[in-house]
Short mmCIF file of C-alpha atoms in Angstrom, two decimals:
data_model
loop_
_atom_site.label_atom_id
_atom_site.label_comp_id
_atom_site.label_asym_id
_atom_site.label_seq_id
_atom_site.Cartn_x
_atom_site.Cartn_y
_atom_site.Cartn_z
CA PRO L 10 -21.62 -0.11 2.58
CA ASP L 11 -20.20 -0.05 6.09
CA THR L 12 -16.70 0.70 4.84
CA VAL L 13 -14.88 2.22 1.91
CA ILE L 14 -11.38 0.80 1.53
CA HIS L 15 -9.22 2.98 -0.70
CA LEU L 16 -6.40 0.89 -2.19
CA ALA L 17 -5.89 2.63 -5.50
CA ALA L 18 -2.35 3.59 -6.41
CA SER L 19 -1.02 4.67 -9.74
CA THR L 20 1.94 3.33 -11.65
CA GLU L 21 1.93 6.48 -13.79
CA GLU L 22 5.02 8.65 -14.04
CA ASP L 23 3.56 11.32 -16.33
CA PRO L 24 2.88 14.37 -14.10
CA ALA L 25 -0.30 15.28 -16.00
CA ARG L 26 -1.74 11.76 -15.59
CA LEU L 27 -0.64 11.56 -11.96
CA PHE L 28 -3.01 14.37 -11.01
CA GLU L 29 -5.96 12.38 -12.39
CA THR L 30 -4.91 8.98 -11.06
CA GLU L 31 -3.86 10.06 -7.57
CA ILE L 32 -5.22 13.43 -6.48
CA ALA L 33 -8.48 13.67 -8.46
CA ALA L 34 -9.20 10.01 -7.67
CA ALA L 35 -8.69 10.66 -3.94
CA ILE L 36 -11.11 13.60 -4.13
CA ALA L 37 -13.68 11.43 -5.94
CA VAL L 38 -13.42 8.68 -3.31
CA MET L 39 -13.78 11.19 -0.49
CA GLU L 40 -16.73 12.99 -2.14
CA ALA L 41 -18.58 9.70 -2.59
CA SER L 42 -17.75 8.64 0.97
CA SER L 43 -18.88 11.99 2.38
CA TYR L 44 -22.16 11.81 0.50
CA HIS L 45 -22.81 8.24 1.63
CA HIS L 46 -21.86 8.98 5.25
CA SER L 47 -24.17 12.01 5.35
CA LYS L 48 -27.13 9.75 4.45
CA LEU L 49 -26.46 7.23 7.21
CA THR L 50 -28.14 7.40 10.61
CA GLY L 51 -27.77 5.76 13.99
CA GLU L 52 -25.58 2.68 14.29
CA ALA L 53 -24.81 2.59 10.56
CA HIS L 54 -23.47 6.18 10.77
CA ASP L 55 -21.31 5.32 13.79
CA ARG L 56 -20.02 2.07 12.25
CA PHE L 57 -19.01 3.57 8.88
CA ARG L 58 -15.25 3.88 8.17
CA VAL L 59 -13.03 5.04 5.33
CA VAL L 60 -9.90 2.91 5.36
CA HIS L 61 -6.96 4.31 3.42
CA ALA L 62 -4.12 1.92 2.64
CA LEU L 63 -0.74 3.57 2.24
CA ARG L 64 2.64 2.15 1.34
CA ALA L 65 5.12 2.65 4.13
CA GLU L 66 8.55 3.64 2.97
CA ALA L 67 11.17 0.91 2.81
CA ASP L 68 14.47 1.37 4.60
CA ALA L 69 16.58 2.27 1.59
CA PRO L 70 20.27 2.84 2.35
CA ASP L 71 20.36 6.05 0.30
CA SER L 72 16.94 7.52 -0.28
CA PRO L 73 16.60 8.52 -3.92
CA THR L 74 15.24 11.90 -4.90
CA PRO L 75 11.45 11.90 -4.63
CA THR L 76 9.64 11.49 -7.95
CA CYS L 77 6.49 13.15 -9.26
CA ALA L 78 4.65 9.95 -8.31
CA ASP L 79 5.89 10.26 -4.71
CA ALA L 80 4.68 13.87 -4.60
CA ALA L 81 1.28 12.94 -6.04
CA ARG L 82 0.83 10.10 -3.54
CA ALA L 83 1.76 12.38 -0.64
CA SER L 84 -0.65 15.03 -1.95
CA ALA L 85 -3.46 12.49 -2.26
CA ALA L 86 -2.83 11.26 1.30
CA ALA L 87 -2.94 14.86 2.56
CA VAL L 88 -6.21 15.46 0.70
CA ILE L 89 -7.75 12.33 2.21
CA ASP L 90 -6.62 13.25 5.72
CA ALA L 91 -7.78 16.89 5.47
CA TRP L 92 -11.08 15.91 3.83
CA SER L 93 -11.85 13.39 6.56
CA ARG L 94 -11.28 16.01 9.23
CA ALA L 95 -13.23 18.75 7.43
CA TYR L 96 -16.25 16.51 6.81
CA LYS L 97 -15.89 14.51 10.03
CA LEU L 98 -15.43 11.30 8.08
CA PRO L 99 -14.12 8.46 10.25
CA LEU L 100 -10.78 7.71 8.57
CA VAL L 101 -8.51 4.82 9.45
CA THR L 102 -5.07 4.87 7.82
CA CYS L 103 -3.25 1.56 7.41
CA MET L 104 0.33 1.29 6.24
CA GLY L 105 2.35 -1.68 5.05
CA ALA L 106 5.84 -1.66 3.61
CA GLU L 107 6.54 -4.41 1.08
CA VAL L 108 3.20 -6.10 0.53
CA PHE L 109 3.61 -9.05 -1.82
CA GLY L 110 1.32 -11.63 -3.33
CA PRO L 111 0.31 -13.42 -6.49
CA TYR L 112 -0.77 -10.38 -8.53
CA GLN L 113 2.25 -8.07 -8.35
CA THR L 114 3.42 -6.15 -11.38
CA ASP L 115 6.19 -7.77 -13.37
CA SER L 116 8.52 -4.93 -12.39
CA ALA L 117 8.22 -5.57 -8.62
CA PHE L 118 11.30 -6.99 -6.89
CA LEU L 119 10.21 -10.63 -6.47
CA PRO L 120 8.52 -11.16 -9.86
CA SER L 121 11.37 -9.53 -11.79
CA MET L 122 13.98 -11.52 -9.87
CA MET L 123 12.11 -14.80 -10.37
CA ALA L 124 11.58 -14.13 -14.09
CA SER L 125 15.28 -13.41 -14.52
CA LEU L 126 16.39 -16.46 -12.59
CA LEU L 127 13.97 -18.85 -14.28
CA THR L 128 14.98 -17.68 -17.76
CA GLY L 129 18.71 -17.62 -17.04
CA ARG L 130 19.05 -13.83 -17.28
CA VAL L 131 21.24 -11.78 -14.98
CA PHE L 132 19.40 -10.02 -12.17
CA ALA L 133 20.97 -7.01 -10.44
CA VAL L 134 19.64 -6.59 -6.91
CA PRO L 135 18.75 -2.88 -6.50
CA HIS L 136 20.79 -0.74 -4.06
CA GLY L 137 23.39 -3.49 -3.81
CA GLY L 138 20.84 -5.58 -1.89
CA GLU L 139 21.05 -3.37 1.20
CA MET L 140 17.41 -2.21 1.11
CA VAL L 141 15.54 -3.62 4.11
CA ARG L 142 11.90 -4.54 3.62
CA ASP L 143 9.26 -5.97 5.91
CA TRP L 144 7.89 -8.77 3.75
CA LEU L 145 4.15 -8.65 4.45
CA PRO L 146 1.95 -11.17 2.59
CA VAL L 147 -0.97 -9.47 0.84
CA ARG L 148 -3.38 -11.88 2.53
CA ASP L 149 -2.22 -10.65 5.95
CA PHE L 150 -2.44 -7.01 4.85
CA ALA L 151 -5.99 -7.54 3.55
CA SER L 152 -7.00 -9.23 6.82
CA GLY L 153 -5.56 -6.28 8.74
CA LEU L 154 -7.49 -3.79 6.60
CA LEU L 155 -10.75 -5.63 7.21
CA ARG L 156 -10.10 -5.87 10.95
CA ALA L 157 -9.24 -2.16 11.12
CA ALA L 158 -12.49 -1.37 9.32
CA GLU L 159 -14.41 -3.34 11.94
CA VAL L 160 -12.85 -2.12 15.19
CA ALA L 161 -10.50 0.83 14.71
CA PRO L 162 -11.49 4.19 16.16
CA ALA L 163 -11.90 7.08 13.75
CA GLN L 164 -8.74 9.02 12.87
CA SER L 165 -6.50 6.13 13.92
CA ARG L 166 -3.36 5.02 12.16
CA PHE L 167 -1.82 1.56 11.97
CA GLU L 168 1.42 0.29 10.55
CA PHE L 169 1.28 -3.39 9.72
CA SER L 170 4.37 -5.46 10.19
CA VAL L 171 5.06 -9.16 10.41
CA GLY L 172 8.52 -8.67 11.87
CA ALA L 173 10.09 -10.16 8.76
CA GLU L 174 12.53 -7.39 7.99
CA ARG L 175 15.11 -8.70 5.55
CA ARG L 176 17.68 -7.19 3.22
CA ASP L 177 16.92 -7.74 -0.45
CA LEU L 178 20.23 -9.57 -0.75
CA ASP L 179 19.22 -12.04 1.99
CA VAL L 180 15.87 -12.68 0.30
CA ALA L 181 17.60 -13.15 -3.08
CA ASP L 182 20.14 -15.56 -1.54
CA GLY L 183 17.34 -17.58 0.08
CA ILE L 184 15.35 -17.83 -3.14
CA CYS L 185 18.45 -18.80 -5.12
CA ALA L 186 19.24 -21.52 -2.58
CA MET L 187 15.69 -22.91 -2.92
CA LEU L 188 15.86 -22.84 -6.71
CA ASP L 189 19.33 -24.45 -6.69
CA ALA L 190 17.98 -27.27 -4.50
CA ARG L 191 15.30 -28.00 -7.11
CA SER L 192 17.30 -27.35 -10.25
CA PRO L 193 21.02 -26.78 -9.71
#
């Protein structure tokens, strides 16, 4: 391969499992990438990239206390960064805040809100709706990752944004208005 794109992220909350799913997995990806890169020569060696996708932090009004999952993700990112420098692996880090698309978990903001609204259940918008997110479609994020893999210099960092920063409350109001127009 010309590129390894590391997208894996855990939904685990168990500290023991988080080590395996975040930190050990990051080490495994970097070991395999290092081995592969060491076998490449010439143009293939120069063209090779490891692209690491990270979730940028949303603009929460009151940042909650970091969780074990947050610590594991930060540790994995540090491992990937340090490994790439130690083994001279060409790393490109790409960040996106609220990436959304058709295959989100049921607990994500949009799917849980839609499920509640469509079944007539009450939906409480987290943080009073004041969280600001940059609503980046997964298709755009994926296109950005592929483009970064093709042209980005080693050790570069990109933050993807579509300039669609909206408060959760504004997004919820817009969706409710669209649903009301179809089925009052």
